[in-house]
Coordinates of C-alpha atoms and ligand atoms in Angstrom, one line a residue:
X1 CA -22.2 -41.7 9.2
X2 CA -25.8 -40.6 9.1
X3 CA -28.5 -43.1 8.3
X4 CA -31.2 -41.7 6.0
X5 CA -34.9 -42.3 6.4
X6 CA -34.9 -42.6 2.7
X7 CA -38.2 -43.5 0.7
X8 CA -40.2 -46.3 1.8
X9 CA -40.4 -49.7 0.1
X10 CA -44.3 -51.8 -1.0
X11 CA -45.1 -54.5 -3.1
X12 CA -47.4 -52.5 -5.8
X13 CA -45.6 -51.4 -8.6
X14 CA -47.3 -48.3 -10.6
X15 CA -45.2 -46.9 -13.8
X16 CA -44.0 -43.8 -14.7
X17 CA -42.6 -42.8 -18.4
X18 CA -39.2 -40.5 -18.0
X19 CA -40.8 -37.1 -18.8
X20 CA -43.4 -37.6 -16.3
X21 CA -41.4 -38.3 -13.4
X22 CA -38.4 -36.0 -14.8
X23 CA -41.7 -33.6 -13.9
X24 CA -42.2 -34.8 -10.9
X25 CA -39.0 -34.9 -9.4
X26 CA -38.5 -31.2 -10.9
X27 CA -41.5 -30.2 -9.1
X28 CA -39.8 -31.5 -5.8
X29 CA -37.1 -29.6 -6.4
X30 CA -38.6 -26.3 -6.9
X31 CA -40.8 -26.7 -3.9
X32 CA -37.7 -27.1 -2.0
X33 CA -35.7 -23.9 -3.1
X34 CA -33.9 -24.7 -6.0
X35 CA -33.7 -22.7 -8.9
X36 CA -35.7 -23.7 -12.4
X37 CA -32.5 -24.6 -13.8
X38 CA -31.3 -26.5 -10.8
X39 CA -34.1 -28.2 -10.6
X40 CA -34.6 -29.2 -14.3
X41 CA -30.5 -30.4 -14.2
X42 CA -31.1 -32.9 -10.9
X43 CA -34.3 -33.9 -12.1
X44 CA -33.3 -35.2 -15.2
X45 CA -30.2 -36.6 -13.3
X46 CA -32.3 -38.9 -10.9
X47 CA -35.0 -40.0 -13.2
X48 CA -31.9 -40.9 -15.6
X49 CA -30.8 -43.5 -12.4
X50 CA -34.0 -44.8 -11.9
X51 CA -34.9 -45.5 -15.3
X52 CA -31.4 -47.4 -15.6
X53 CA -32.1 -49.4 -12.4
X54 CA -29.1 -47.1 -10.6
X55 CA -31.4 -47.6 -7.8
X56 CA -29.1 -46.2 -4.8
X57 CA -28.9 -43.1 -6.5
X58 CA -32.4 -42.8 -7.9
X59 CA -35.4 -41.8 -6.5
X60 CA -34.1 -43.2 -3.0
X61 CA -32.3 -40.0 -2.8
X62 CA -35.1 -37.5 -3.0
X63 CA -35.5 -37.5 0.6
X64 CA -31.5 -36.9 1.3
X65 CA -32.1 -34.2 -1.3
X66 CA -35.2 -32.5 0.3
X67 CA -33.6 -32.9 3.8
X68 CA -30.6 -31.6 2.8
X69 CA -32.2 -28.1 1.1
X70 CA -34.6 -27.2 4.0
X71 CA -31.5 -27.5 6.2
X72 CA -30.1 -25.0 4.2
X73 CA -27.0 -27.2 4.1
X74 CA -26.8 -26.8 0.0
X75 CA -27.4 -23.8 -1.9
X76 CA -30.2 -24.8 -4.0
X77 CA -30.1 -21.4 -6.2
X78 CA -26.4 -21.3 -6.4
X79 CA -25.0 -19.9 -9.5
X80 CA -21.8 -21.3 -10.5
X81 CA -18.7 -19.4 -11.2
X82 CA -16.8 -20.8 -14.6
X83 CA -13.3 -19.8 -14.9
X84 CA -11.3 -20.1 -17.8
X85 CA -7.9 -20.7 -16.1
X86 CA -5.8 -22.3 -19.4
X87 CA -6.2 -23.7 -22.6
X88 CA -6.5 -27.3 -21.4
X89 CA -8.3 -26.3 -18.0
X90 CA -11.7 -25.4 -16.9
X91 CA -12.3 -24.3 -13.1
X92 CA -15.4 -24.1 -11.3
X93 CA -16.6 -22.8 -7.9
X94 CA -20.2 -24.3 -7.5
X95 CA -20.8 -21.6 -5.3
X96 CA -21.6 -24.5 -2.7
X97 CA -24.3 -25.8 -4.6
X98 CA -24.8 -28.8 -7.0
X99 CA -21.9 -30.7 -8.6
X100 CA -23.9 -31.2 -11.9
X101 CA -25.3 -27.6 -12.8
X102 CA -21.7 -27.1 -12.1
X103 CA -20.7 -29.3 -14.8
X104 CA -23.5 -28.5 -17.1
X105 CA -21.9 -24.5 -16.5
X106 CA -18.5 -25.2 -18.2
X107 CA -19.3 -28.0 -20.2
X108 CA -19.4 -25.9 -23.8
X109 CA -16.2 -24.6 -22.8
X110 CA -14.7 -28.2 -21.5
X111 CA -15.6 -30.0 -24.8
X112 CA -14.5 -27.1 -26.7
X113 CA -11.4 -27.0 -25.3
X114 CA -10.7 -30.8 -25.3
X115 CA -11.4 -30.6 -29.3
X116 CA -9.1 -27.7 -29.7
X117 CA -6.4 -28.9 -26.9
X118 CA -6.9 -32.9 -27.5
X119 CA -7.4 -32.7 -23.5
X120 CA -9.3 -30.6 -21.3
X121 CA -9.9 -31.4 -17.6
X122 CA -12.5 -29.5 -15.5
X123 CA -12.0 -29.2 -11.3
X124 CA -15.0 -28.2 -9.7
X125 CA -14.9 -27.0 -5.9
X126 CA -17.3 -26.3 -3.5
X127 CA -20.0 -28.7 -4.6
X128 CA -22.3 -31.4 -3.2
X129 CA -22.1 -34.7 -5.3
X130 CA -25.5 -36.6 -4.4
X131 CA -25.7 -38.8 -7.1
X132 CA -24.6 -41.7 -10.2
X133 CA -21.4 -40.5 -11.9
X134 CA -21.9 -41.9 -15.3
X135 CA -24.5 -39.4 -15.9
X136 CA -21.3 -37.1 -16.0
X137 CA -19.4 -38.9 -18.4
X138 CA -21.6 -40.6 -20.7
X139 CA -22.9 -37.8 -22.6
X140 CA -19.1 -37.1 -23.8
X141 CA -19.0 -40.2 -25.4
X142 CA -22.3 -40.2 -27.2
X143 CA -20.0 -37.0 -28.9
X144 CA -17.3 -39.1 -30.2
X145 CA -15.0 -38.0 -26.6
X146 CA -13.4 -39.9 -24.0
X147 CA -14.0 -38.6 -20.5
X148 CA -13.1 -39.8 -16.7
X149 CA -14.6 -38.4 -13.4
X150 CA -13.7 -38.9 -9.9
X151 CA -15.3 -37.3 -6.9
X152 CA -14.7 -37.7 -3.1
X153 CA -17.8 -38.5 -0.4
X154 CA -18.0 -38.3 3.2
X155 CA -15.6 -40.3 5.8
X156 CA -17.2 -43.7 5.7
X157 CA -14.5 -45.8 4.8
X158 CA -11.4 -47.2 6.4
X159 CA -8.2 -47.2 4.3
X160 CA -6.6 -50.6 3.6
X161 CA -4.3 -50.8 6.9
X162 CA -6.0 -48.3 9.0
X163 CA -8.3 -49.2 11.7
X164 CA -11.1 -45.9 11.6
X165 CA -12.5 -44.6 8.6
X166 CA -11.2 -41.3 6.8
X167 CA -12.2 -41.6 3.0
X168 CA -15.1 -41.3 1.1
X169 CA -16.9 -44.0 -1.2
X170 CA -15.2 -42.4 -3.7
X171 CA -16.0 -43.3 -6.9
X172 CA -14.8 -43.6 -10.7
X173 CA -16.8 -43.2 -14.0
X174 CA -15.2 -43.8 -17.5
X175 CA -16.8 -43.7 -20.8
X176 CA -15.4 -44.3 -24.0
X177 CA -16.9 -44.5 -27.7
X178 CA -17.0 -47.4 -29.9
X179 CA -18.0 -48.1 -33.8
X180 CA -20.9 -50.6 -32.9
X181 CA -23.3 -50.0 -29.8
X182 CA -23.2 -48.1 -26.9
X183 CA -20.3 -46.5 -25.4
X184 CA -17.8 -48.0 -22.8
X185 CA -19.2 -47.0 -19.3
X186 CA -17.9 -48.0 -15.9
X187 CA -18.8 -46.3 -12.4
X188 CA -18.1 -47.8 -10.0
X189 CA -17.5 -46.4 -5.6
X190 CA -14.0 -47.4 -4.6
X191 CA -16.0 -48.8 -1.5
X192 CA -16.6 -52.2 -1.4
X193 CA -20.4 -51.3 -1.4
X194 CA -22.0 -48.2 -1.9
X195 CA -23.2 -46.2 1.3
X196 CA -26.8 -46.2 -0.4
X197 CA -26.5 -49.7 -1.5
X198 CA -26.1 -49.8 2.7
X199 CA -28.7 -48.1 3.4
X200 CA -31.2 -49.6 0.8
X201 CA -30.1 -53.0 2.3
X202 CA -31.0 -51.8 6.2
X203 CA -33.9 -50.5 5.5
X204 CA -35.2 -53.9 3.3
X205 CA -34.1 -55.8 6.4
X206 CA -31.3 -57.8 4.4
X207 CA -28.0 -58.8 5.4
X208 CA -24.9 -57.9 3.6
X209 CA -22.1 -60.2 1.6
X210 CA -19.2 -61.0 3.7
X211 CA -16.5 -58.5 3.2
X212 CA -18.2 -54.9 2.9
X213 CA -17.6 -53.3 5.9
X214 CA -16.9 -53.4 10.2
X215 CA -19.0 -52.5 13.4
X216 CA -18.0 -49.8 15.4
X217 CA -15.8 -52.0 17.3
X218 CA -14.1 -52.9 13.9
X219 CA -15.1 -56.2 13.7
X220 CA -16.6 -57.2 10.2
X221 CA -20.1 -57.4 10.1
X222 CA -22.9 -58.6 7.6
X223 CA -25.4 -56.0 9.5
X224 CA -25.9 -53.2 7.5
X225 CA -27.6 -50.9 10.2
X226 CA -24.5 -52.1 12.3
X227 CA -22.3 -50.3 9.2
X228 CA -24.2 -47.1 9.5
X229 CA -24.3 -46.5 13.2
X230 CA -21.0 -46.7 14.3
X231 CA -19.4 -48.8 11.6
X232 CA -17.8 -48.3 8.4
X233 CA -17.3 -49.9 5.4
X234 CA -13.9 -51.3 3.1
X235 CA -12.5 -50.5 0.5
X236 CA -12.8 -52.8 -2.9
X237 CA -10.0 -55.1 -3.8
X238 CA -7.9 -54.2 0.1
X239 CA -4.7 -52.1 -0.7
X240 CA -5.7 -51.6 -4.3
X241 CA -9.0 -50.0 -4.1
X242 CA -7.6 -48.0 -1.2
X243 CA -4.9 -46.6 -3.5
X244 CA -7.6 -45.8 -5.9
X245 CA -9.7 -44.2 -3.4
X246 CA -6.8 -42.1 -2.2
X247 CA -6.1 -41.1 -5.7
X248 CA -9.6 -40.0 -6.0
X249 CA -9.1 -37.7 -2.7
X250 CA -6.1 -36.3 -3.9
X251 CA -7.6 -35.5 -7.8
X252 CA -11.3 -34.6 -6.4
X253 CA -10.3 -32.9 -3.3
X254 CA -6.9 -31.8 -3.4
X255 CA -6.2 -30.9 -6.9
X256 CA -9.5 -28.6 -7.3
X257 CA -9.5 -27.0 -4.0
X258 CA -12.4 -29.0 -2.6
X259 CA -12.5 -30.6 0.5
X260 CA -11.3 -33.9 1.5
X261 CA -14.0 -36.3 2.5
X262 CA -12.5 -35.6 6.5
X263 CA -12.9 -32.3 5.9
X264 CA -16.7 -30.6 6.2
X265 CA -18.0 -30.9 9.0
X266 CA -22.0 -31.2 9.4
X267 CA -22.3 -32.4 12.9
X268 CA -24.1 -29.3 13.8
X269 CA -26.1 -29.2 11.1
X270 CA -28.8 -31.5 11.3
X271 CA -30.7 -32.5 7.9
X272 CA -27.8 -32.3 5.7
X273 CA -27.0 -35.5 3.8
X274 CA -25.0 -34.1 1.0
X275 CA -21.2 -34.3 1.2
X276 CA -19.9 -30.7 -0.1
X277 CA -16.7 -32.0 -1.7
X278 CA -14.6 -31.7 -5.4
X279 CA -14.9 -33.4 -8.6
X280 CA -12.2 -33.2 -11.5
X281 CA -13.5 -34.4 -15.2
X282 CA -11.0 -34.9 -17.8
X283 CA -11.6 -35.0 -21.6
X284 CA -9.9 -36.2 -24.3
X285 CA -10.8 -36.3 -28.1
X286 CA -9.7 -39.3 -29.0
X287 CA -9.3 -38.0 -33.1
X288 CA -6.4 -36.0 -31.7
X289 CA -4.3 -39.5 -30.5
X290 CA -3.6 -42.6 -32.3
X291 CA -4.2 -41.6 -35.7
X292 CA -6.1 -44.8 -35.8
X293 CA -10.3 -44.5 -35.4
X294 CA -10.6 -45.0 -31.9
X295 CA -14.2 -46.3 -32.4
X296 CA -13.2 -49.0 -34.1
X297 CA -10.2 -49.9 -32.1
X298 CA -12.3 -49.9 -28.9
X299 CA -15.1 -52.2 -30.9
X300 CA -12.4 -54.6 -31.5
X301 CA -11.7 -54.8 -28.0
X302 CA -15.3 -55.7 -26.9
X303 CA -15.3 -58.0 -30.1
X304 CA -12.3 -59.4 -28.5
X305 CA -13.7 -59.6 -25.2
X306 CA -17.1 -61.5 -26.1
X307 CA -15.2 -63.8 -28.6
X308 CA -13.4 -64.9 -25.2
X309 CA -16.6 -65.7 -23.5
X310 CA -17.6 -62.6 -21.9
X311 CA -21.3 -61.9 -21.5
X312 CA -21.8 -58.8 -19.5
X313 CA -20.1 -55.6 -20.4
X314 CA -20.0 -52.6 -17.7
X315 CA -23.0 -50.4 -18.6
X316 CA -24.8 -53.2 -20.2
X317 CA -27.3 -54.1 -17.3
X318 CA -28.2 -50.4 -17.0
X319 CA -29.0 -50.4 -20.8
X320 CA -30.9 -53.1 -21.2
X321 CA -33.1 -51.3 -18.0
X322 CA -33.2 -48.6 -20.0
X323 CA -34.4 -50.1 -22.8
X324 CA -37.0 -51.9 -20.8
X325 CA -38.3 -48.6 -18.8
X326 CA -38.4 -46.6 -22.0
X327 CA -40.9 -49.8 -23.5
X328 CA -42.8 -49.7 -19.9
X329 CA -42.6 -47.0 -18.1
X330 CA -40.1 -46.9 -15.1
X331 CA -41.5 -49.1 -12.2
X332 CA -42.0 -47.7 -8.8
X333 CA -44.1 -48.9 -6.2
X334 CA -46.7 -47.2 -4.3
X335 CA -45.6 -46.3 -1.5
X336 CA -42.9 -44.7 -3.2
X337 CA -44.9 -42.9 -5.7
X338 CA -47.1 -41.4 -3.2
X339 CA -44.1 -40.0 -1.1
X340 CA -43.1 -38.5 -3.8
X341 CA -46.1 -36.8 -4.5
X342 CA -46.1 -35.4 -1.0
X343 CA -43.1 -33.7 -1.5
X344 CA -44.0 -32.4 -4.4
X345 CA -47.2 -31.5 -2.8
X346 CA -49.6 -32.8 -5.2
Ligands
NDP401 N1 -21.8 -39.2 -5.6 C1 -21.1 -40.0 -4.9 O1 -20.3 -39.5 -4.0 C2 -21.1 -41.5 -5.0 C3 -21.8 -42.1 -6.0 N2 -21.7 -43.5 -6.1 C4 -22.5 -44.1 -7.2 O2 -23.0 -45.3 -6.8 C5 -23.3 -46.1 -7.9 C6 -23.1 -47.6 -7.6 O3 -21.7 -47.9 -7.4 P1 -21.3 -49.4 -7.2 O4 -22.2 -50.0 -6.3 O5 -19.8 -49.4 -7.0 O6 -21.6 -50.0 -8.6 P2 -21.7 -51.5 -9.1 O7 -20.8 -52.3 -8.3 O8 -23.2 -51.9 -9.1 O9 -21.3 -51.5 -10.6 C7 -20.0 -51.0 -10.9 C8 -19.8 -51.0 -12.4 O10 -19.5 -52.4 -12.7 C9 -20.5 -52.8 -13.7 N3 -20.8 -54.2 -13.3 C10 -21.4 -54.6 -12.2 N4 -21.5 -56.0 -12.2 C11 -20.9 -56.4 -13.4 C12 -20.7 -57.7 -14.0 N5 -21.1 -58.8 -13.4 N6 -20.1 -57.7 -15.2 C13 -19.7 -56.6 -15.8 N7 -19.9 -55.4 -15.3 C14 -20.5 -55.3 -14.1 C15 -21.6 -51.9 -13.6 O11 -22.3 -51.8 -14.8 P3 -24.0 -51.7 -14.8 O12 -24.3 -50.3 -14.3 O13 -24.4 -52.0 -16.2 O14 -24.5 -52.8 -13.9 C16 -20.9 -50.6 -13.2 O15 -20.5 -49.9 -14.4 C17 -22.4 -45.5 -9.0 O16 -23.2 -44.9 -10.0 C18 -21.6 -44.5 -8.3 O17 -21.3 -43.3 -9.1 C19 -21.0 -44.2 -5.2 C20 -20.3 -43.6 -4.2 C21 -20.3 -42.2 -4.0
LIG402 O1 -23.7 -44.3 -2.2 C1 -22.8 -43.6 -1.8 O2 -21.7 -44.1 -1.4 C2 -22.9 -42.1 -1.8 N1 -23.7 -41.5 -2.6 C3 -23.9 -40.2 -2.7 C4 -23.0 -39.3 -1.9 C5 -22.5 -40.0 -0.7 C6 -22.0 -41.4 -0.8

């Protein structure tokens, strides 16, 4: 596993609004050797996390990202190839660049498809996933669709059972419509912890909750650092989020012709941070199903849910941030604001 010196944490907390640090991070981008539209697509991608308070994959990652280009590890101009393989399937070779320009590539033909079909399901291969995964889904629901993502990481986790690690954090966004309020979003790593969530946590000098992950002598530890060099982390949940995480592999990696999180190898190739895996995407209209509004039916769930005491939906945090960044301006503190800048070279 490779510990990132990611951006640096102070107590002074400047504010942003979206558009201006969309610019920003574009800026970054650009400098680094992506393309305008490359650039423009990750931008908005990471601004969207750190407006939401997805803080391990917001503006944390820039470095991983910048680190990752120069080392020429990623293909920052890649131009993706869409092929139009059946009528309920959408391929993708990324061309060994990002996972998102990828999507944003076939995602005309994916939605058209999945309102023509009922389903369409997109595999993209030969890609780099550095980032949040509900970005990826939650735009389909906003459109009245249903969609579920998967894509694989690196090797940092040890399967229920096993004693080394072999898959990836691995995780799992789903989004749904409903009649009243936002949509249905879950994303969650199959890890018991994101690796950034790690990382954020060794470089604040905190300890973690019992349970997340082993030394590199396998014995559990608290000690983030001690996770990163050497260590490893679990899987959620023991045999059932390592059956989830396998089925990520096998629907990420094997079923698009990516790699398996054991499989790339960047040893030799200091500077790169992105994991240059596979990502499948499947989308259903939901008016093609039931015959009942699906809307409605799912707002009767959360109805449901609340009525039994439930506070906190998944995605409801990251709204109310939202909410709270578009009223403020998105928080960042100085430090982090002026590295930024640097990279940008402003
Ligand atoms: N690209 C990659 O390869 C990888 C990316 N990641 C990304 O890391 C991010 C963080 O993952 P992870 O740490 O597992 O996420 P969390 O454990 O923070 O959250 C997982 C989900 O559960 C919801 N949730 C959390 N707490 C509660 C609660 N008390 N009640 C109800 N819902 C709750 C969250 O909603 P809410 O957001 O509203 O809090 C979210 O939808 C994800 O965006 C994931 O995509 C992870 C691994 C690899
Ligand atoms: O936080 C994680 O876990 C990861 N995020 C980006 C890709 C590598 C794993």
């Amino acid at each position: 596993m490779t510990a990132t010196p990611e951006v640096a944490v102070s107590s002074t907390t400047p504010s942003l609004d979206f558009d201006a640090l969309v610019v920003l991070l574009e800026q970054i981008f650009l400098r680094h050797g992506t393309s305008a539209d490359v650039a423009k697509t990750l931008a908005l991608n990471c601004a969207g996390a750190e407006r939401d308070g997805a803080h391990s994959h917001g503006v944390f990652r820039i470095p991983g990202y910048v680190s990752t280009l120069k080392s020429g590890w990623v293909n920052g101009q890649a131009v993706p190839v869409v092929e139009d393989v059946a009528s309920g399937f959408v391929r993708v070779d990324a061309a060994n660049g990002f996972a998102q320009p990828a999507l944003a590539a076939a995602r005309a033909l994916l939605v058209e498809k999945a309102r023509s079909a009922g389903i369409a399901v997109l595999a993209i291969r030969n890609s780099h996933h550095f980032a949040a995964l509900w970005p990826d889904v939650e735009p389909f629901a906003y459109e009245g669709l249903v969609a579920l993502s998967v894509v694989n990481s690196m090797t940092c986790v040890v399967p229920h059972g096993a004693d080394r690690p072999l898959f990836g954090t691995n995780p799992i966004a789903f989004a749904a419509p409903r009649a009243d309020g936002e949509p249905i979003v879950f994303d969650l790593a199959t890890s018991a912890i994101a690796h950034g969530d790690v990382q954020i946590a060794a470089q604040k000098g905190e300890r973690l909750p019992a349970g997340m992950g082993v030394d590199s002598l396998g014995q559990p530890t608290e000690d983030p650092k001690a996770i990163l060099e050497g260590g490893a982390l679990l899987p959620f949940g023991g045999h059932k989020g390592s059956a989830l995480s396998m089925m990520v592999e096998l629907l990420a990696a094997a079923l698009t012709g990516g790699n398996f999180s054991f499989e790339f190898d960047w040893k030799n190739h200091p500077g790169a941070k992105t994991p240059w895996t596979g990502q499948l995407l499947i989308v259903i209209d939901p008016s093609k199903a039931a015959g009942q509004n699906f809307a409605e039916r799912s707002q009767e769930l959360v109805r449901q849910m609340h009525s039994v005491g439930l506070k906190r939906l998944p995605g409801d945090r990251r709204h109310h941030q939202r909410a709270q960044s578009n009223a403020q301006g998105i928080q960042l503190n100085a430090q982090t604001l002026a590295n930024l800048r640097e990279l940008a070279g402003l």
